[in-house]
Each structure stands twice: as structure tokens, then as C-alpha cells.
């Protein structure tokens, strides 16, 4: 796993993330025994966050809040040019300013995008650091650049990378014979869908604090991946990973932009080394818009063949994607997997341009691909006059690769269709898209989604018992805001017959047992089973100790209500604390998230349904209601799971209606690197959201039967709005964000065509 | 950010005497919601910031027999809640409540809203020196211009960001400007704003060493009606893509008198006189209203990415006027 993490630091494509998220190489030969028949008291219920009060009352220390004694403030100077040769940099004047403790170079080679790091300073306060930045003299020789996808694709446009063409073919995909498939179809259509570059926009901008103590380095970092930051930083600084400790307790969002090492951590570490004092580097909102990643844009052309009975005979996708100076996203996964189809083909290209490097953004590729594919599915269904829900049911498959691969270990998408359709009132939709009358048109649509989210085999967690009766749950995972702390407490408390508040949870420290980065919807299906394993071992040990007290065999003892008691005879019980009191010293139980049985595909699924209103005079789309039904296996905490879904839909709506990075062709700069001009949804834009779960437990994925949920609610959330708009006005807006200008233009074209 | 000194005068006289100090580059700060952003983002770098909030008694709303007067430092939230304003000028209340967010309305002032600087993203980029900042060209003309002007451009294609200004102009408001040595100057708010062709660096005629102190609105005539409709891209905290303030006298289902002033369309609040002329005296059907908008739009010169605003003008006028009948 470490290997893959560091691969990311060197390679320039988001593919590593997909490999990580879908990793199923560490298989175990024996099937896992699942707890599928268990009746739980805590797991699956609505449990409040154990740290909720601390967070909402401002008492939880976020990385930005941390102040160390003697700490300096680091700041980064960035290039205003999209491409330039750096002829000279003069740091002397900045260095000689009173209060400035260090000024260092942070660039090798040419400037590749506007916002790229050039130099860094550390000073006694923010004001002085700011002044120092102004005193650094950089002489640039501007070079030709390209920042617009269409222009980067043109013949003779300025070349972004020396050894690569601006349009570069990526890994493709093929099965069956698409041409033969199209030949068998009654209808063949081709449509192109576009998605804009999206910025992560975390509430807490990126921030790192570095402190050296001799050869040892401690990093406080707002990160989704404490272990990756440690390993990648060790590589960059050329020191052993064993000498680095990375800490992250509370964080204001990452969405992929905080996966692994970021440049401000390197800058803080170097400045701290140079000054021999702790250094904090916090990025501005503008820097956050330019250089910590983004969701690549896509241009997806689908061609599909369908028979009159609804059989899909072939699907092909020609995709172009741009992640700026890095590779883009693979948007073909939904097309390859979700619906039954024997013949499929993907051709995929990167477009390079002089804009900030991409990074995985909550469901990389799948958000874009689902917008494209699920839109196309609606249009195919419409071509043959079939209800799009019936069309999806007709092409349902329980094997991956569109029915040509291995069986899914569990797939509750059919149930999600059923529950969602009922909840939204599917029958109320326009039978013919756009058949409604009047200025305001209503429509109902749906979209399906797939993701991985099986978790990482090899994840470790400990349960520590103390003679005073207290219990620790320890794991080197990180709570990125989704409630990991609470689920760790729930699993441990459930297994030991305690309450979540009785568990002291320790996480967010790279000295703790290994857990994967928090991305790819990995955390819960990695950490919860590992902790369950450790807690079961602890319970086993304690039952052995309680057996003599209760005068029954250990196997007939259960942990419940803070006691060990004889199964079926709760009166024969001994308090939990008393049993622990017999321990002569603390004792630790190690748990592990075991491998995945071979021969199955492990995926999560979801279906969203929405109702929207379109004002045909202004082009404004108003989302009235979204129903989301997810199959993520067993839900550990219903409350935080619902929050996760609401958050995913909020972001998906924002992407569908508002969000886009806007680049200026002439200056090479982003014109909207702030939250005024880069529009995200406000509370006034959020509709009624109904988060629901398919009540299923995967029989073999892990001992809790749980799957991930981080990405899934984000995946169909943009597509479902486009499909609902289609149902409302009879025009498919094939480009997100669906801003009023695009809707008005589409309505105008329809009017003209009439 | 350049460091600055802060001056906290205790009276308007002290303000003007501060202003009379020569060779000092100062900025007047009302609510400060945007001014501080401009300073932090290195768009402006004043040596002295004069904090008008330190002047007492500059936030009163009063009514006499002919006018309502609003002190310039009245905060937007207070304006929206004031019973005199609510009773007489619905357009002003609606405009006030449409702008920014509750937090910003609690701090932002009426005077500050009228004098605020444009949000054009080229103007706001510290690395771009456009005409408004002393450069030689307007980057929006051939650049990214979905939010830019379709009327009154040429030198510069900003749109005036104020929501209160169209409303106040539609109500025939006038303003008082205090200058040096106790001089007071009263002018129509409509004449306060000035096009880039007159002075590309400024959006109004307020001179150096002057301060806007008061806004006066004539009391409405019998049969007066007014409304503000703002089309923005999201539910809250957004500037107008297109907005319309409409005030007039309606009787027998027709406007005897009408004033239409739009936001989001031009470097200044933009009156649609041709629409006014067309609509006045006619029965208010959908066709009449839209034709009125079309008449006005004959003067529009949209840029590559903002043609859609033309359609929105029709939609906004139709929505606003139909809400009045």
C-alpha cells in the first residue's frame, strides 16, 4: 500500500486513486464469517457524534487553531504567469527584513501554471511574512501557454510538456465487438456531454505545522492521509519514515485535495529546518483554488445501440479529460460496469494545459462519467419510447463488466430502484419529457451509481483494556469530518457491551497501527472490521476471566449492559469494571481487517431520484426534492451515514448547477479564485433530501458486512438533476454546470427547431 | 497588504477636515465589508482609512412632510426593517433584502452600498492592470464576460453592483454630498453615477475630499407602486445578473407614470427609458411588457458570453411588472 501512495507523488495521473479505491488484490482463500445474523444494539442506529458538541462549540482544535511556542508563520510566493522561465530570484532583501527568519527557493525548472510555488518565507508574524513576499524579486520570462481545453487540442497550440503531446492517449477498454453490436440495434444515437473543472473548496484551507526536535520531525497537518504524508515526506526530505510523526485531529474537509503530501507541508518542513523553530503554513482561499488540485473537466461522446425491446446492444465512449498539467479522470467506469451490455469500447485521452494539477475529487471520474452515461441512458430510453426506470431494470445485471464479468458479492441496486421510485412518486413524472405547460415546468428523473468501497485488507486497530475499567480504541486512521471517531466508539462499545462514551478513541497519529488514507470510501470498511476483530478478541479474553466468577463456561457468556452475563440468565452477571479490575496491567488486543474472498466483485451502489422545477423564462433550475437510496452494506451509524448522503447530494447539486473554474485565455489566470465568483450552493439552494439505505449486509466483504459510503452519494447527484430537467423541459442539458444561460440557450434552440 | 493608519473622526466636520489634509491618500470606510477586502487583496493601498462608523448620529431615518431622509451610515438591515421605509417604499425594502447575506446586511451601510466598487474579476485580480486601475485596456471585452455589461460599455464593461441604487433612482432619490469648509451639494442620485467614458477610474462623481452624507426620497404620490425583482444565479449571497427596480403610478390597469432602473446591465444603474415610454399608458399584457423590453434592448451591445442577459431583461421586467398588477 505504501508503494502505491508514493507512486502518486511521482506519477501524474489520478489513476492511482482508482487503483487504490478498487484494490482487491489481497485476497484471502477462506470465506469470512460475517455477522450478518447479529442483532446489534448500537450498530446501525442513530448515534450522536461523541465529539459533536466539541466541534459545534468551537472547542475542537483544528490544525489552523494550533499555536506552538516560538512558532513562525510561513508564506508562499506564487507565479502570476501560466508559463515562464524563471531568470532570477533575489531573496536577500526579504531575508534582511527584521522579523524574517528564512526565505527559500521552492522551484526547479520552469513555471507551468499560474499559482505555482516559487519561494517561501518564514517570519515572526503574518504581516512580516506578507511584507517579505513583496520584497522577493523574481524575473520571469513569460512563455506561450494554453489554459482552455479546446485551444489545447488545436494543432500548433503551445506545448505544455516537453516530452508529451497536449492530447495524449490513455488506457482504453474493449470487450466484445461494438460495431457488430451497433449492427444489431434498432436505434443508434451519439451524444456529447461536458463537465467543467471543479475546485475542492474545503472549509478549512490547507495547513501544515512542522516542528523538528533533533532528527525527528512532527507534522500537524490538515490531511486525509497521515501515513501517506509521513511516507511521501520521508521520500522528499530523504529521511527515514520512522523519524516522522504526522498528527491530524480535526479537519474542515478534504474531498481528495488533502490525500497525501501537499506542497505546504514540504515548505513548512524546510522552513522549520532552516530556522530551527516550528513553522505553520496556511494557504489562502485563492491558493486553494489554484494549486491543491481540482476535478478534471471531461468531454464524453457516447454512442449506443438499442433494440426496441430495450436491449442495449453496444456502447462506446470517446473521452477527453483535462487535469491541467497532470492527467485527467477516467470517466468510463460507469459505462463499463453499470448496465448490461456485451459490447463496449472506450477510447480515452488526456488534454494537458497550463493550469493547476488535478487531484482526486470525491468520486473522481465517476461523477463526470455518471453525468454522461446516465444522461445518455435517459436519451436512449426516450428514443425507443421506454420508461427510463424500466429501461434500467431491463438492463440490470448481477455480474460486473456489464454482465460479462464476475458476480458482485452483493448488489442492492434493484432494491434502491424500487424504494426510490416509490418515495419520489415516479408515476407523477411526465410520460413524454417536456409535455408540461406554462412558465414553470416540473420534472422527475433518476440516475444510478456504482463505486468500489470495499476497504483495505491489512488495516490494523487495537483495543486496550486498563485495570481501572477504561477502554481505548486505537487506530492510525483519521477522522476527516465524517464521524470515524464515533464509529470506532460504536463498534468497540457494541462488542464489549458498553456505551460509545465509555470508549476513549485514539486516532489521527501515524504512530498508531496502520490504516489507509481516508479517501475512496475506504475508512469505515477498513477500520470498523479491524476494530471489531480486536474487540472480539478482547471480549473473548474477558469472558474467560469472567467464567470463573459466573461459574459457567466462557462460551455461554455475553457482554451486555456493562456486564458479563450468562446467556439467557442476566441475573448471573458480573460488572465489566470488576472483571477488568482483575487485570494486573493494561492489555492490548490487535485486530486486522482481513482479505477479500476471491471470485467476487465488491462494489457499492446507489440510485437517486429528484424532482425539479425549471423557470422557462429565466432558465433557473430549482431542485425541489432528492431521494437517495444507497447500498453500502451494513450501516454502522445511521445518523452520520445520513449526513454523508446529505453532504454528497449538496455537493452534487452544487456541481450540477453552479460550480466551474473559469480560465482567462489571455492572462492565463483563473478569474474566479474566490467564493464570490466561484459559486457554490448556499443553504437557500438545498432541497428536501431523503437519505435511505437498502437494508442489506454483504455476506463476505468483511466481518461486519459493511461497505464504504464516502463517494457513493456524490456520484448520481449531478446526473439526477440533469435527467430531471430533461423530464421537465424535454431538452437534455448536456453540460454542467447547468447555468441559466445554457438552459435559456437550449430552450431557444428548441423553440427555433419547432 | 499595505499597512494603513486608521482615523476615527467624531463629527462630519472632523471628517472633512481630515479630507482637507493634502497629499494624503485616504479611503473612506463605511461598513468596510468590501473596502477591507480590496485592501487585503492589494487592489487599493490607502495610507489612511477614515472610519465613518466612529461618527455618531449618522444612521437615522426621518420623515418630514415631503421627504424621507436616510443617513448614509444607516445599515442595510435597519433600512429593511424601518417602518417608514416599509410603509412607503416596498422597492427599497425588497432591494435591501435581496442583497448579500444577513451578516453583511448587518454591517454594510446604505452609503457604502451606493459607493461600492465593481466586482469585475479583472479589476479584482491584483496581477491584472486594467483600464479602471490605470492600465490601457479592458480585459473583459474579449475575455471572460458572462457577468459583464450589455449597455454603456466601451471603455470598461463592469456592471454596477448595487441593489439599492436602482431602487433609489426609481424613487427619484437625491443625495447630499459634504465637501470641504461645510459645503453641501445636493444632486439627483441618477446624476451621481457616471459612465466609464467620462472617467473610467470612477463609478460616480464623488470627488476626492467629499463624503456622501444623506439620501432623501420624496414621499410617494397617490396610487404609487414599486417593486424590485433580482435575478441571481443562486438562492442567496449573489449579485444581480439582471435586476429591475420599478416605481410608478398605476391606475385603471395602466402605468400613468413609470420608472425602470436595472442592475447588472451596465457600469451604472441603467434606466430603460424606451421600455418606460413603450409601456406607459398601455394595458399590461405579456406582449406589451416584453415588447417594452425589446424596445430597450435595441440599444444593447452584448459581448461574447453575456447575450443571455437580453432574454433575462424580458423575464425580469415581465416578472416584476406582473407582480404589481
Short mmCIF file of N, CA and C in Angstrom, two decimals, chain A residues 79-80 127 130-131 134 148 286 439 615 617-620 657-658 660-667 669-672 674-685 739-742 744 748, chain B residues 1-3 34 37 42 119-122 124-128 137 139 142-144 146-147 229 231-239 241 286 290 305 307-308 311-312 314-316 318-319 322:
data_model
loop_
_atom_site.label_atom_id
_atom_site.label_comp_id
_atom_site.label_asym_id
_atom_site.label_seq_id
_atom_site.Cartn_x
_atom_site.Cartn_y
_atom_site.Cartn_z
N UNK A 79 3.60 32.20 -8.72
CA UNK A 79 3.77 32.82 -10.04
C UNK A 79 2.45 33.37 -10.57
N UNK A 80 2.49 34.62 -11.11
CA UNK A 80 1.29 35.13 -11.78
C UNK A 80 1.23 34.66 -13.23
N UNK A 127 2.02 39.43 9.11
CA UNK A 127 2.25 40.71 8.47
C UNK A 127 3.67 40.78 7.91
N UNK A 130 4.12 38.51 4.97
CA UNK A 130 3.50 39.12 3.79
C UNK A 130 4.42 40.15 3.16
N UNK A 131 5.01 40.99 4.01
CA UNK A 131 5.93 42.02 3.53
C UNK A 131 7.12 41.38 2.85
N UNK A 134 6.62 40.42 -0.66
CA UNK A 134 6.66 41.54 -1.61
C UNK A 134 8.09 41.97 -1.91
N UNK A 148 -7.16 26.75 -22.05
CA UNK A 148 -8.52 26.39 -22.44
C UNK A 148 -8.45 25.07 -23.19
N UNK A 286 -7.43 31.78 -2.25
CA UNK A 286 -7.01 31.87 -3.65
C UNK A 286 -6.03 30.74 -3.99
N UNK A 439 -45.09 28.54 -17.60
CA UNK A 439 -43.75 29.09 -17.40
C UNK A 439 -42.87 28.16 -16.55
N UNK A 615 -37.72 27.31 -14.53
CA UNK A 615 -38.39 28.53 -14.97
C UNK A 615 -37.98 28.76 -16.42
N UNK A 617 -38.62 31.00 -18.39
CA UNK A 617 -38.36 32.39 -18.78
C UNK A 617 -36.95 32.84 -18.38
N UNK A 618 -36.49 32.36 -17.22
CA UNK A 618 -35.16 32.78 -16.75
C UNK A 618 -34.11 31.68 -16.91
N UNK A 619 -34.54 30.45 -17.15
CA UNK A 619 -33.59 29.34 -17.24
C UNK A 619 -33.12 28.83 -15.89
N UNK A 620 -33.77 29.29 -14.84
CA UNK A 620 -33.36 28.91 -13.49
C UNK A 620 -33.91 27.53 -13.14
N UNK A 657 -25.31 22.70 -10.83
CA UNK A 657 -25.92 24.00 -11.11
C UNK A 657 -24.97 25.19 -11.09
N UNK A 658 -23.89 25.10 -10.34
CA UNK A 658 -23.11 26.33 -10.11
C UNK A 658 -21.62 26.26 -10.42
N UNK A 660 -17.84 26.08 -11.48
CA UNK A 660 -16.93 25.98 -12.62
C UNK A 660 -15.74 26.90 -12.43
N UNK A 661 -14.59 26.33 -12.71
CA UNK A 661 -13.40 27.17 -12.76
C UNK A 661 -13.42 27.89 -14.10
N UNK A 662 -13.19 29.20 -14.09
CA UNK A 662 -13.20 29.96 -15.33
C UNK A 662 -11.80 30.49 -15.59
N UNK A 663 -11.21 30.09 -16.71
CA UNK A 663 -9.84 30.49 -17.06
C UNK A 663 -9.87 31.60 -18.09
N UNK A 664 -8.91 32.51 -17.95
CA UNK A 664 -8.78 33.58 -18.94
C UNK A 664 -7.70 33.22 -19.94
N UNK A 665 -8.09 33.22 -21.18
CA UNK A 665 -7.19 32.80 -22.26
C UNK A 665 -6.01 33.74 -22.43
N UNK A 666 -6.23 35.00 -22.09
CA UNK A 666 -5.19 35.97 -22.37
C UNK A 666 -4.16 36.09 -21.24
N UNK A 667 -4.65 36.12 -19.99
CA UNK A 667 -3.72 36.25 -18.87
C UNK A 667 -3.22 34.89 -18.39
N UNK A 669 -4.77 33.16 -16.26
CA UNK A 669 -5.14 33.01 -14.85
C UNK A 669 -6.61 32.63 -14.68
N UNK A 670 -6.88 32.03 -13.54
CA UNK A 670 -8.26 31.73 -13.17
C UNK A 670 -8.90 33.05 -12.75
N UNK A 671 -10.07 33.37 -13.31
CA UNK A 671 -10.67 34.66 -12.97
C UNK A 671 -11.55 34.58 -11.71
N UNK A 672 -11.87 33.38 -11.29
CA UNK A 672 -12.76 33.27 -10.12
C UNK A 672 -12.18 32.45 -8.97
N UNK A 674 -12.13 32.69 -5.87
CA UNK A 674 -12.69 33.12 -4.58
C UNK A 674 -14.12 32.59 -4.49
N UNK A 675 -14.70 32.71 -3.31
CA UNK A 675 -16.04 32.13 -3.13
C UNK A 675 -17.17 33.08 -3.54
N UNK A 676 -16.81 34.27 -4.03
CA UNK A 676 -17.83 35.15 -4.59
C UNK A 676 -18.11 34.76 -6.04
N UNK A 677 -17.04 34.60 -6.80
CA UNK A 677 -17.20 34.34 -8.23
C UNK A 677 -17.22 32.84 -8.57
N UNK A 678 -16.57 32.04 -7.75
CA UNK A 678 -16.70 30.59 -7.90
C UNK A 678 -17.89 30.21 -7.03
N UNK A 679 -19.01 29.97 -7.66
CA UNK A 679 -20.24 29.85 -6.89
C UNK A 679 -20.47 28.42 -6.41
N UNK A 680 -20.74 28.31 -5.12
CA UNK A 680 -21.16 27.01 -4.60
C UNK A 680 -22.58 27.18 -4.05
N UNK A 681 -23.26 26.07 -3.90
CA UNK A 681 -24.64 26.14 -3.42
C UNK A 681 -24.68 26.77 -2.03
N UNK A 682 -25.71 27.56 -1.79
CA UNK A 682 -25.93 28.10 -0.45
C UNK A 682 -27.06 27.30 0.21
N UNK A 683 -27.28 27.56 1.47
CA UNK A 683 -28.35 26.83 2.18
C UNK A 683 -29.70 27.05 1.51
N UNK A 684 -29.86 28.21 0.86
CA UNK A 684 -31.13 28.51 0.21
C UNK A 684 -31.37 27.67 -1.05
N UNK A 685 -30.34 27.01 -1.52
CA UNK A 685 -30.47 26.22 -2.75
C UNK A 685 -30.72 24.74 -2.48
N UNK A 739 -26.05 26.29 -15.91
CA UNK A 739 -26.36 27.67 -15.53
C UNK A 739 -27.50 28.20 -16.40
N UNK A 740 -28.18 29.25 -15.95
CA UNK A 740 -29.36 29.74 -16.67
C UNK A 740 -29.09 30.06 -18.14
N UNK A 741 -27.87 30.57 -18.43
CA UNK A 741 -27.58 30.90 -19.83
C UNK A 741 -27.68 29.66 -20.71
N UNK A 742 -27.19 28.52 -20.21
CA UNK A 742 -27.24 27.29 -21.02
C UNK A 742 -28.68 26.81 -21.18
N UNK A 744 -31.40 28.66 -21.05
CA UNK A 744 -32.10 29.59 -21.96
C UNK A 744 -31.72 29.31 -23.41
N UNK A 748 -34.20 28.12 -26.38
CA UNK A 748 -34.28 28.91 -27.59
C UNK A 748 -34.11 28.01 -28.82
N UNK B 1 -0.58 42.99 1.85
CA UNK B 1 -1.40 44.15 2.21
C UNK B 1 -0.52 45.25 2.74
N UNK B 2 -0.77 46.47 2.25
CA UNK B 2 -0.01 47.61 2.76
C UNK B 2 -0.62 48.06 4.09
N UNK B 3 0.23 48.41 5.01
CA UNK B 3 -0.28 48.90 6.29
C UNK B 3 -0.92 50.27 6.11
N UNK B 34 -16.48 45.52 2.02
CA UNK B 34 -15.71 45.29 0.80
C UNK B 34 -14.39 46.04 0.80
N UNK B 37 -11.56 44.03 2.04
CA UNK B 37 -11.21 43.01 1.04
C UNK B 37 -10.31 43.61 -0.04
N UNK B 42 -4.91 43.76 -2.25
CA UNK B 42 -3.97 44.66 -2.93
C UNK B 42 -4.56 45.32 -4.19
N UNK B 119 -17.34 44.48 -9.02
CA UNK B 119 -16.81 43.14 -8.73
C UNK B 119 -16.22 42.48 -9.96
N UNK B 120 -16.01 43.23 -11.03
CA UNK B 120 -15.39 42.66 -12.23
C UNK B 120 -14.13 41.88 -11.84
N UNK B 121 -14.04 40.63 -12.33
CA UNK B 121 -12.93 39.79 -11.87
C UNK B 121 -11.58 40.22 -12.41
N UNK B 122 -11.56 41.00 -13.45
CA UNK B 122 -10.27 41.52 -13.91
C UNK B 122 -9.83 42.68 -13.00
N UNK B 124 -10.60 42.93 -9.98
CA UNK B 124 -10.28 42.35 -8.66
C UNK B 124 -9.04 41.46 -8.66
N UNK B 125 -8.43 41.25 -9.82
CA UNK B 125 -7.21 40.45 -9.87
C UNK B 125 -6.01 41.37 -9.69
N UNK B 126 -5.26 41.23 -8.59
CA UNK B 126 -4.15 42.17 -8.35
C UNK B 126 -3.09 42.12 -9.44
N UNK B 127 -3.03 41.03 -10.18
CA UNK B 127 -2.00 40.91 -11.22
C UNK B 127 -2.45 41.46 -12.58
N UNK B 128 -3.72 41.87 -12.67
CA UNK B 128 -4.20 42.42 -13.93
C UNK B 128 -4.39 43.93 -13.78
N UNK B 137 -6.19 48.84 -21.12
CA UNK B 137 -7.28 48.16 -21.80
C UNK B 137 -8.27 47.49 -20.85
N UNK B 139 -9.96 44.04 -20.11
CA UNK B 139 -9.72 42.62 -20.40
C UNK B 139 -11.02 41.86 -20.63
N UNK B 142 -12.72 41.15 -24.65
CA UNK B 142 -12.53 39.91 -25.42
C UNK B 142 -12.22 38.74 -24.51
N UNK B 143 -12.45 38.92 -23.23
CA UNK B 143 -12.12 37.85 -22.28
C UNK B 143 -13.36 37.13 -21.78
N UNK B 144 -13.37 36.82 -20.51
CA UNK B 144 -14.48 36.09 -19.93
C UNK B 144 -15.49 37.11 -19.41
N UNK B 146 -19.25 36.75 -18.93
CA UNK B 146 -20.64 36.34 -18.73
C UNK B 146 -21.40 37.25 -17.77
N UNK B 147 -20.68 37.91 -16.87
CA UNK B 147 -21.38 38.78 -15.92
C UNK B 147 -21.24 40.27 -16.28
N UNK B 229 -37.19 43.28 -8.51
CA UNK B 229 -37.00 41.86 -8.79
C UNK B 229 -35.56 41.64 -9.22
N UNK B 231 -32.77 38.91 -10.43
CA UNK B 231 -32.43 37.57 -10.86
C UNK B 231 -30.97 37.31 -10.54
N UNK B 232 -30.77 36.34 -9.64
CA UNK B 232 -29.41 35.94 -9.30
C UNK B 232 -29.30 34.44 -9.52
N UNK B 233 -28.07 33.97 -9.63
CA UNK B 233 -27.89 32.57 -10.02
C UNK B 233 -28.14 31.58 -8.90
N UNK B 234 -28.03 32.03 -7.67
CA UNK B 234 -28.29 31.10 -6.58
C UNK B 234 -29.18 31.77 -5.53
N UNK B 235 -29.56 30.98 -4.53
CA UNK B 235 -30.59 31.41 -3.59
C UNK B 235 -30.26 32.63 -2.76
N UNK B 236 -29.00 32.80 -2.42
CA UNK B 236 -28.64 33.96 -1.61
C UNK B 236 -27.17 34.30 -1.84
N UNK B 237 -26.74 35.41 -1.26
CA UNK B 237 -25.36 35.86 -1.35
C UNK B 237 -24.86 35.85 -2.80
N UNK B 238 -25.53 36.66 -3.61
CA UNK B 238 -25.15 36.72 -5.01
C UNK B 238 -25.51 38.11 -5.55
N UNK B 239 -24.71 38.59 -6.45
CA UNK B 239 -25.03 39.85 -7.10
C UNK B 239 -26.05 39.60 -8.20
N UNK B 241 -27.63 39.20 -11.66
CA UNK B 241 -27.26 39.00 -13.06
C UNK B 241 -28.02 40.07 -13.84
N UNK B 286 -48.64 40.50 -21.38
CA UNK B 286 -47.30 39.91 -21.50
C UNK B 286 -46.60 40.49 -22.74
N UNK B 290 -43.09 42.60 -22.72
CA UNK B 290 -41.93 42.05 -23.42
C UNK B 290 -41.52 42.93 -24.59
N UNK B 305 -20.08 36.31 -24.21
CA UNK B 305 -20.64 35.34 -23.27
C UNK B 305 -21.85 35.86 -22.50
N UNK B 307 -24.86 37.35 -23.95
CA UNK B 307 -26.09 37.58 -24.72
C UNK B 307 -27.33 37.13 -23.95
N UNK B 308 -27.15 36.11 -23.12
CA UNK B 308 -28.30 35.57 -22.37
C UNK B 308 -28.97 36.63 -21.50
N UNK B 311 -32.33 38.00 -22.86
CA UNK B 311 -33.54 37.26 -22.52
C UNK B 311 -33.96 37.50 -21.08
N UNK B 312 -32.96 37.66 -20.23
CA UNK B 312 -33.28 37.88 -18.83
C UNK B 312 -33.92 39.23 -18.58
N UNK B 314 -36.09 40.68 -20.47
CA UNK B 314 -37.53 40.45 -20.70
C UNK B 314 -38.17 39.73 -19.53
N UNK B 315 -37.48 38.67 -19.06
CA UNK B 315 -38.03 37.86 -17.97
C UNK B 315 -38.17 38.68 -16.69
N UNK B 316 -37.16 39.47 -16.41
CA UNK B 316 -37.16 40.26 -15.17
C UNK B 316 -38.24 41.34 -15.22
N UNK B 318 -40.95 41.33 -17.04
CA UNK B 318 -42.26 40.68 -17.01
C UNK B 318 -42.62 40.25 -15.59
N UNK B 319 -41.66 39.62 -14.92
CA UNK B 319 -41.91 39.14 -13.56
C UNK B 319 -42.21 40.30 -12.61
N UNK B 322 -45.60 42.12 -13.65
CA UNK B 322 -46.82 41.33 -13.38
C UNK B 322 -47.08 41.16 -11.90
#
